[in-house]
Amino acid sequence: MRDILPVVSGWYAARAPFGLATVVAVSRSAPRDPGAAMAVGPADEVVGSVSGGCVEGAVFELAQEVVASGEARLETFGYSDADAFAVGLTCGGEITLLVRPVTPQSDPSFGAVAESVADGRPVTVATVTDGPAPRGATLAVWPHGVAGTLGTPGLDAAVTADARGELALGATGLRHYGPHGERREDAVTVFLHSFTPPPRMLVFGAIDYAAAVARIGDFLGYRVTVCDARPVFATPKRFPEGVEVVVDWPHRYLRGTGTDDRTVICVLTHDPKFDVPLLEEALRRPAAYIGAMGSRRTHDDRLRRLTEAGLTAGELSRLRSPVGLDLGARTPEEVAVSVAAEIVALRWGGSGAPLTATAGAIHPAGS
């Protein structure tokens, strides 16, 4: 979608209707992931791809039809071996596409979304794909604003809350609701398309606890990197598949790595020669969470060393140490759960208290 935005934004600005086909679901060995897009615009110009060429001809015709009718359509393409010329995916997978017309009248927020994506500002676009809500209706959700509607205030509120959760993780996928946003129903299917890369989790110290934290970080949607200066410990086979493993001095690696206000930094090194220079660097740069493992005595010694290194009280206040919430955790996996719980609570302003001890809405309006 990012690749075709410059072209389709021009069509939109010129008020030229176009058909937009988006992959909303895949199965097996589908050639493209959810979010892949193809558009058919004025003079039958085509940009983008949804299957690498397998079904583009059929999608071209569908896009023309939805522009002519003004009504969105949901279509699924799978493998077809009965006829060599039949429309199907030669890879044997299956893709489901939402094909919808786009005009300033049907999608007033499209221009604002395109500008956000071009400027690198995060936004999630929620689009109804199926159910009693208007198919093709869109709701654009930014961290601090919304535009559009999916048909009912209740559905808009539920989707906005979920879209912000997906946006924080850079996630894309389908969600199901009742007609008014009911959580336990699946009458309405909504595709949430987040335009932001997944946040990073940087784990320093290749120990058993790091493997558990990396595993749960990957599960939560983070792009995880584990870094340790000791090559005997920093080996990919000790960590989950998909986790990047780097052999380098932690502070040097962090100094050359970009972070932002969604980045999570977990310091599990347990050694002043590693963690003090690392935390000097971490506490002076953007990050959503900076946690360091160790006993309270280790924490006090660490604070003394960091103060001597010149860190201010404000900088030191960002440090979550000892790391994690008080769950009584013992094993590496339990400690990882306590760390993940603290990260989630900090992200959304949770208290960490048992819900049975709290009152009022579990998810406050607008959160």
Short mmCIF file of N, CA, C and O in Angstrom, two decimals, residues 96-183:
data_model
loop_
_atom_site.label_atom_id
_atom_site.label_comp_id
_atom_site.label_asym_id
_atom_site.label_seq_id
_atom_site.Cartn_x
_atom_site.Cartn_y
_atom_site.Cartn_z
N THR A 96 -8.05 -13.48 0.30
CA THR A 96 -9.34 -12.81 0.30
C THR A 96 -9.09 -11.32 0.12
O THR A 96 -8.24 -10.74 0.81
N LEU A 97 -9.81 -10.73 -0.82
CA LEU A 97 -9.61 -9.33 -1.19
C LEU A 97 -10.87 -8.52 -0.91
O LEU A 97 -11.98 -8.98 -1.17
N LEU A 98 -10.69 -7.33 -0.39
CA LEU A 98 -11.74 -6.34 -0.35
C LEU A 98 -11.46 -5.36 -1.48
O LEU A 98 -10.38 -4.76 -1.54
N VAL A 99 -12.41 -5.22 -2.38
CA VAL A 99 -12.27 -4.30 -3.50
C VAL A 99 -13.33 -3.21 -3.32
O VAL A 99 -14.53 -3.50 -3.27
N ARG A 100 -12.87 -1.97 -3.19
CA ARG A 100 -13.82 -0.89 -2.90
C ARG A 100 -13.52 0.34 -3.76
O ARG A 100 -12.37 0.58 -4.15
N PRO A 101 -14.57 1.12 -4.04
CA PRO A 101 -14.35 2.38 -4.76
C PRO A 101 -13.86 3.45 -3.79
O PRO A 101 -14.29 3.49 -2.63
N VAL A 102 -12.97 4.29 -4.26
CA VAL A 102 -12.46 5.38 -3.43
C VAL A 102 -12.68 6.70 -4.15
O VAL A 102 -12.21 6.91 -5.27
N THR A 103 -13.40 7.59 -3.46
CA THR A 103 -13.61 8.96 -3.93
C THR A 103 -13.60 9.86 -2.70
O THR A 103 -13.76 9.38 -1.57
N PRO A 104 -13.46 11.15 -2.87
CA PRO A 104 -13.56 12.06 -1.71
C PRO A 104 -14.90 11.94 -0.99
O PRO A 104 -14.98 12.19 0.22
N GLN A 105 -15.96 11.56 -1.70
CA GLN A 105 -17.27 11.42 -1.07
C GLN A 105 -17.35 10.11 -0.27
O GLN A 105 -17.88 10.09 0.85
N SER A 106 -16.85 9.02 -0.82
CA SER A 106 -16.97 7.72 -0.14
C SER A 106 -15.94 7.54 0.97
O SER A 106 -16.16 6.79 1.91
N ASP A 107 -14.80 8.23 0.86
CA ASP A 107 -13.73 8.09 1.85
C ASP A 107 -13.08 9.45 2.10
O ASP A 107 -11.98 9.73 1.62
N PRO A 108 -13.75 10.32 2.87
CA PRO A 108 -13.25 11.69 3.07
C PRO A 108 -11.89 11.76 3.77
O PRO A 108 -11.19 12.77 3.64
N SER A 109 -11.51 10.73 4.52
CA SER A 109 -10.26 10.79 5.29
C SER A 109 -9.07 10.20 4.54
O SER A 109 -7.95 10.20 5.05
N PHE A 110 -9.28 9.71 3.32
CA PHE A 110 -8.19 9.05 2.58
C PHE A 110 -7.00 9.99 2.40
O PHE A 110 -5.84 9.57 2.55
N GLY A 111 -7.25 11.25 2.08
CA GLY A 111 -6.16 12.19 1.87
C GLY A 111 -5.34 12.39 3.13
O GLY A 111 -4.10 12.43 3.08
N ALA A 112 -6.01 12.51 4.29
CA ALA A 112 -5.29 12.69 5.56
C ALA A 112 -4.47 11.45 5.89
O ALA A 112 -3.35 11.55 6.42
N VAL A 113 -5.02 10.27 5.60
CA VAL A 113 -4.28 9.03 5.84
C VAL A 113 -3.03 8.99 4.97
O VAL A 113 -1.94 8.67 5.43
N ALA A 114 -3.19 9.32 3.69
CA ALA A 114 -2.06 9.30 2.77
C ALA A 114 -0.96 10.27 3.22
O ALA A 114 0.23 9.95 3.15
N GLU A 115 -1.36 11.44 3.71
CA GLU A 115 -0.37 12.40 4.20
C GLU A 115 0.37 11.86 5.42
O GLU A 115 1.58 12.03 5.55
N SER A 116 -0.37 11.20 6.32
CA SER A 116 0.26 10.64 7.51
C SER A 116 1.29 9.57 7.13
O SER A 116 2.40 9.53 7.67
N VAL A 117 0.91 8.70 6.20
CA VAL A 117 1.83 7.64 5.79
C VAL A 117 3.06 8.24 5.12
O VAL A 117 4.20 7.83 5.39
N ALA A 118 2.86 9.24 4.27
CA ALA A 118 3.99 9.87 3.58
C ALA A 118 4.92 10.56 4.56
O ALA A 118 6.15 10.58 4.35
N ASP A 119 4.36 11.12 5.64
CA ASP A 119 5.17 11.84 6.63
C ASP A 119 5.73 10.92 7.72
O ASP A 119 6.42 11.39 8.63
N GLY A 120 5.40 9.62 7.66
CA GLY A 120 5.89 8.69 8.67
C GLY A 120 5.15 8.77 9.98
O GLY A 120 5.66 8.32 11.01
N ARG A 121 3.94 9.36 9.98
CA ARG A 121 3.13 9.43 11.20
C ARG A 121 2.21 8.22 11.28
O ARG A 121 1.53 7.90 10.30
N PRO A 122 2.15 7.54 12.42
CA PRO A 122 1.38 6.29 12.51
C PRO A 122 -0.12 6.50 12.40
O PRO A 122 -0.68 7.46 12.95
N VAL A 123 -0.77 5.60 11.68
CA VAL A 123 -2.22 5.63 11.54
C VAL A 123 -2.69 4.22 11.22
O VAL A 123 -1.99 3.45 10.55
N THR A 124 -3.85 3.85 11.74
CA THR A 124 -4.50 2.59 11.40
C THR A 124 -5.80 2.89 10.68
O THR A 124 -6.57 3.74 11.11
N VAL A 125 -6.03 2.18 9.57
CA VAL A 125 -7.28 2.33 8.83
C VAL A 125 -8.12 1.08 9.07
O VAL A 125 -7.68 -0.04 8.78
N ALA A 126 -9.32 1.27 9.63
CA ALA A 126 -10.26 0.17 9.86
C ALA A 126 -11.30 0.19 8.76
O ALA A 126 -11.92 1.23 8.50
N THR A 127 -11.51 -0.96 8.10
CA THR A 127 -12.46 -1.04 6.99
C THR A 127 -13.37 -2.23 7.19
O THR A 127 -12.90 -3.34 7.45
N VAL A 128 -14.67 -2.01 7.06
CA VAL A 128 -15.63 -3.11 7.17
C VAL A 128 -15.51 -4.00 5.94
O VAL A 128 -15.58 -3.51 4.80
N THR A 129 -15.33 -5.30 6.16
CA THR A 129 -15.25 -6.24 5.04
C THR A 129 -16.50 -7.09 4.90
O THR A 129 -16.82 -7.55 3.81
N ASP A 130 -17.22 -7.32 6.01
CA ASP A 130 -18.37 -8.21 5.94
C ASP A 130 -19.30 -7.95 7.12
O ASP A 130 -18.86 -7.45 8.17
N GLY A 131 -20.58 -8.29 6.94
CA GLY A 131 -21.53 -8.16 8.03
C GLY A 131 -22.56 -7.09 7.78
O GLY A 131 -22.61 -6.49 6.70
N PRO A 132 -23.41 -6.80 8.78
CA PRO A 132 -24.49 -5.82 8.62
C PRO A 132 -24.03 -4.37 8.53
O PRO A 132 -24.80 -3.50 8.14
N ALA A 133 -22.78 -4.08 8.90
CA ALA A 133 -22.27 -2.71 8.75
C ALA A 133 -21.97 -2.45 7.27
O ALA A 133 -21.78 -3.39 6.49
N PRO A 134 -21.91 -1.19 6.85
CA PRO A 134 -21.67 -0.88 5.42
C PRO A 134 -20.31 -1.38 4.96
O PRO A 134 -19.28 -0.94 5.46
N ARG A 135 -20.31 -2.32 4.02
CA ARG A 135 -19.04 -2.86 3.51
C ARG A 135 -18.25 -1.75 2.81
O ARG A 135 -18.78 -1.01 2.00
N GLY A 136 -16.97 -1.68 3.17
CA GLY A 136 -16.11 -0.65 2.58
C GLY A 136 -16.04 0.62 3.40
O GLY A 136 -15.21 1.48 3.11
N ALA A 137 -16.90 0.75 4.43
CA ALA A 137 -16.83 1.94 5.29
C ALA A 137 -15.51 1.96 6.03
O ALA A 137 -15.00 0.90 6.43
N THR A 138 -14.93 3.14 6.22
CA THR A 138 -13.61 3.24 6.84
C THR A 138 -13.62 4.18 8.04
O THR A 138 -14.40 5.13 8.10
N LEU A 139 -12.73 3.86 8.96
CA LEU A 139 -12.48 4.70 10.13
C LEU A 139 -10.97 4.82 10.28
O LEU A 139 -10.27 3.80 10.44
N ALA A 140 -10.44 6.02 10.16
CA ALA A 140 -9.01 6.26 10.33
C ALA A 140 -8.73 6.59 11.78
O ALA A 140 -9.40 7.45 12.36
N VAL A 141 -7.74 5.92 12.37
CA VAL A 141 -7.44 6.08 13.79
C VAL A 141 -5.98 6.47 13.96
O VAL A 141 -5.08 5.72 13.57
N TRP A 142 -5.76 7.65 14.53
CA TRP A 142 -4.43 8.11 14.90
C TRP A 142 -4.27 7.97 16.41
O TRP A 142 -5.26 7.74 17.12
N PRO A 143 -3.06 8.11 16.94
CA PRO A 143 -2.91 8.02 18.40
C PRO A 143 -3.80 8.99 19.17
O PRO A 143 -4.22 8.70 20.29
N HIS A 144 -4.09 10.16 18.55
CA HIS A 144 -4.88 11.16 19.27
C HIS A 144 -5.99 11.75 18.41
O HIS A 144 -6.33 12.93 18.54
N GLY A 145 -6.58 10.93 17.56
CA GLY A 145 -7.66 11.43 16.75
C GLY A 145 -8.27 10.34 15.89
O GLY A 145 -7.67 9.29 15.68
N VAL A 146 -9.49 10.59 15.37
CA VAL A 146 -10.17 9.66 14.48
C VAL A 146 -10.87 10.45 13.39
O VAL A 146 -11.15 11.64 13.54
N ALA A 147 -11.18 9.76 12.29
CA ALA A 147 -11.96 10.37 11.21
C ALA A 147 -12.74 9.26 10.53
O ALA A 147 -12.24 8.16 10.32
N GLY A 148 -14.00 9.56 10.18
CA GLY A 148 -14.84 8.58 9.51
C GLY A 148 -15.73 7.83 10.48
O GLY A 148 -15.73 8.09 11.69
N THR A 149 -16.48 6.87 9.97
CA THR A 149 -17.36 6.05 10.80
C THR A 149 -17.62 4.71 10.11
O THR A 149 -17.60 4.62 8.88
N LEU A 150 -17.84 3.68 10.93
CA LEU A 150 -18.17 2.36 10.42
C LEU A 150 -19.67 2.09 10.50
O LEU A 150 -20.12 0.99 10.20
N GLY A 151 -20.44 3.07 10.95
CA GLY A 151 -21.89 2.92 10.93
C GLY A 151 -22.59 3.18 12.24
O GLY A 151 -23.70 3.73 12.25
N THR A 152 -21.99 2.78 13.37
CA THR A 152 -22.62 3.01 14.67
C THR A 152 -21.58 3.51 15.66
O THR A 152 -20.40 3.12 15.58
N PRO A 153 -21.99 4.35 16.62
CA PRO A 153 -21.04 4.85 17.61
C PRO A 153 -20.37 3.73 18.43
O PRO A 153 -19.19 3.81 18.73
N GLY A 154 -21.15 2.69 18.78
CA GLY A 154 -20.57 1.59 19.56
C GLY A 154 -19.49 0.85 18.80
O GLY A 154 -18.44 0.51 19.36
N LEU A 155 -19.75 0.59 17.52
CA LEU A 155 -18.74 -0.08 16.69
C LEU A 155 -17.52 0.81 16.52
O LEU A 155 -16.38 0.33 16.62
N ASP A 156 -17.73 2.09 16.30
CA ASP A 156 -16.60 3.02 16.17
C ASP A 156 -15.74 3.02 17.43
O ASP A 156 -14.51 3.01 17.36
N ALA A 157 -16.38 3.02 18.60
CA ALA A 157 -15.63 3.07 19.87
C ALA A 157 -14.81 1.80 20.07
O ALA A 157 -13.63 1.87 20.46
N ALA A 158 -15.42 0.64 19.82
CA ALA A 158 -14.70 -0.62 20.02
C ALA A 158 -13.54 -0.74 19.05
O ALA A 158 -12.43 -1.15 19.42
N VAL A 159 -13.77 -0.38 17.80
CA VAL A 159 -12.72 -0.50 16.79
C VAL A 159 -11.60 0.51 17.05
O VAL A 159 -10.42 0.20 16.87
N THR A 160 -11.95 1.70 17.51
CA THR A 160 -10.92 2.70 17.82
C THR A 160 -9.98 2.18 18.90
O THR A 160 -8.75 2.32 18.79
N ALA A 161 -10.53 1.58 19.95
CA ALA A 161 -9.69 1.04 21.02
C ALA A 161 -8.77 -0.06 20.49
O ALA A 161 -7.56 -0.08 20.79
N ASP A 162 -9.31 -0.97 19.68
CA ASP A 162 -8.49 -2.06 19.14
C ASP A 162 -7.46 -1.53 18.14
O ASP A 162 -6.33 -2.01 18.08
N ALA A 163 -7.87 -0.54 17.34
CA ALA A 163 -6.96 0.00 16.33
C ALA A 163 -5.75 0.65 16.98
O ALA A 163 -4.62 0.53 16.48
N ARG A 164 -5.95 1.31 18.11
CA ARG A 164 -4.81 1.93 18.80
C ARG A 164 -3.89 0.86 19.38
O ARG A 164 -2.68 1.03 19.44
N GLY A 165 -4.48 -0.25 19.82
CA GLY A 165 -3.65 -1.35 20.29
C GLY A 165 -2.83 -1.94 19.16
O GLY A 165 -1.63 -2.21 19.31
N GLU A 166 -3.45 -2.14 17.99
CA GLU A 166 -2.72 -2.66 16.83
C GLU A 166 -1.68 -1.66 16.35
O GLU A 166 -0.58 -2.04 15.92
N LEU A 167 -2.02 -0.37 16.44
CA LEU A 167 -1.09 0.67 15.99
C LEU A 167 0.17 0.67 16.84
O LEU A 167 1.28 0.87 16.33
N ALA A 168 0.01 0.46 18.14
CA ALA A 168 1.18 0.44 19.03
C ALA A 168 2.14 -0.68 18.67
O ALA A 168 3.34 -0.60 18.94
N LEU A 169 1.62 -1.74 18.04
CA LEU A 169 2.44 -2.89 17.68
C LEU A 169 2.73 -2.96 16.18
O LEU A 169 3.43 -3.86 15.72
N GLY A 170 2.18 -2.04 15.41
CA GLY A 170 2.37 -2.10 13.96
C GLY A 170 1.72 -3.32 13.35
O GLY A 170 2.20 -3.85 12.36
N ALA A 171 0.60 -3.80 13.94
CA ALA A 171 -0.03 -5.04 13.51
C ALA A 171 -1.16 -4.77 12.52
O ALA A 171 -1.79 -3.72 12.53
N THR A 172 -1.43 -5.77 11.68
CA THR A 172 -2.49 -5.71 10.68
C THR A 172 -3.25 -7.02 10.69
O THR A 172 -2.65 -8.09 10.78
N GLY A 173 -4.60 -6.97 10.62
CA GLY A 173 -5.37 -8.20 10.60
C GLY A 173 -6.85 -7.94 10.77
O GLY A 173 -7.31 -6.80 10.87
N LEU A 174 -7.62 -9.04 10.80
CA LEU A 174 -9.07 -8.97 10.92
C LEU A 174 -9.52 -9.02 12.37
O LEU A 174 -8.92 -9.72 13.19
N ARG A 175 -10.58 -8.29 12.69
CA ARG A 175 -11.22 -8.35 14.00
C ARG A 175 -12.72 -8.53 13.79
O ARG A 175 -13.26 -8.13 12.75
N HIS A 176 -13.40 -9.08 14.80
CA HIS A 176 -14.82 -9.37 14.68
C HIS A 176 -15.59 -8.72 15.84
O HIS A 176 -15.12 -8.71 16.98
N TYR A 177 -16.80 -8.22 15.52
CA TYR A 177 -17.60 -7.49 16.49
C TYR A 177 -19.08 -7.77 16.24
O TYR A 177 -19.48 -8.27 15.18
N GLY A 178 -19.88 -7.36 17.22
CA GLY A 178 -21.31 -7.27 16.99
C GLY A 178 -21.63 -5.98 16.26
O GLY A 178 -20.77 -5.11 16.08
N PRO A 179 -22.88 -5.78 15.82
CA PRO A 179 -23.25 -4.58 15.05
C PRO A 179 -22.97 -3.27 15.78
O PRO A 179 -22.76 -2.24 15.14
N HIS A 180 -22.95 -3.31 17.11
CA HIS A 180 -22.70 -2.10 17.89
C HIS A 180 -21.39 -2.20 18.69
O HIS A 180 -21.24 -1.57 19.73
N GLY A 181 -20.48 -3.03 18.19
CA GLY A 181 -19.16 -3.15 18.82
C GLY A 181 -19.08 -4.20 19.91
O GLY A 181 -18.09 -4.24 20.65
N GLU A 182 -20.08 -5.06 20.01
CA GLU A 182 -20.07 -6.10 21.04
C GLU A 182 -18.86 -7.02 20.85
O GLU A 182 -18.61 -7.51 19.75
N ARG A 183 -18.14 -7.25 21.95
CA ARG A 183 -16.87 -7.97 21.86
C ARG A 183 -17.05 -9.48 21.65
O ARG A 183 -16.17 -10.12 21.12
#
